[in-house]
CSV table of C-alpha atoms in Angstrom, one decimal:
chain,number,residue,atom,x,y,z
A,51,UNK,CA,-14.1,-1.9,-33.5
A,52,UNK,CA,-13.2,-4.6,-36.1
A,53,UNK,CA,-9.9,-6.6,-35.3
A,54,UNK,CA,-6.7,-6.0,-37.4
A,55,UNK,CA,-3.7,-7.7,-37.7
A,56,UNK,CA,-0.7,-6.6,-35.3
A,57,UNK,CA,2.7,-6.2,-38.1
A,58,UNK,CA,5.0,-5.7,-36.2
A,59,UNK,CA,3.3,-5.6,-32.8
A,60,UNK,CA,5.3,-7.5,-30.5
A,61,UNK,CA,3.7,-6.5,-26.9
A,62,UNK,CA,0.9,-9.3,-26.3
A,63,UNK,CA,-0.4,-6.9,-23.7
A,64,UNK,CA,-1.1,-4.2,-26.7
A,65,UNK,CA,-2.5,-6.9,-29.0
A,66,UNK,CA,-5.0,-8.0,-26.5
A,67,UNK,CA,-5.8,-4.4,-25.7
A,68,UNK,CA,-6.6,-3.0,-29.0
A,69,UNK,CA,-7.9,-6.6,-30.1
A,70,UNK,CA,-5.4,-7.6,-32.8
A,71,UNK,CA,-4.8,-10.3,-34.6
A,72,UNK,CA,-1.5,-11.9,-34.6
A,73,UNK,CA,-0.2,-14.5,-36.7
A,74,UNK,CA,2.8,-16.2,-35.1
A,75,UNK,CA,5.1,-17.6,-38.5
A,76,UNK,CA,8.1,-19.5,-36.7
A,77,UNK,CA,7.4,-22.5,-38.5
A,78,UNK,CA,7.2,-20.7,-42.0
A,79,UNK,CA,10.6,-19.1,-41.1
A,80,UNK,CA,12.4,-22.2,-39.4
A,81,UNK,CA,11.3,-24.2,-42.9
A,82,UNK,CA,12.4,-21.0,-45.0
A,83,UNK,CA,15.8,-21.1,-43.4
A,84,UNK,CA,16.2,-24.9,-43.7
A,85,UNK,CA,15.4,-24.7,-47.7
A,86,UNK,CA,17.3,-21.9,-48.7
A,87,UNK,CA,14.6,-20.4,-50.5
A,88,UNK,CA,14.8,-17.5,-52.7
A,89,UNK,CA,12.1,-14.3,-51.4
A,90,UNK,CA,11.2,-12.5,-54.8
């Protein structure tokens, strides 16, 4: 079974089960926050 990525998957038990990807973006949304920058 290929990998996908787990949106929205927050159970690590479930993403090593069905063999997810999961792509952790703290740092993206901590710099985000600390620029104020506009989402279009």
């Amino acid at each position: 079974m290929a990998n996908i990525v787990a949106i929205g998957e927050q159970d690590f038990g479930k993403i090593i089960e069905y063999n997810s990807f999961y792509i952790d973006k703290t740092a993206f949304m901590k710099e985000w926050w600390e620029n104020r920058d506009a989402v279009h």
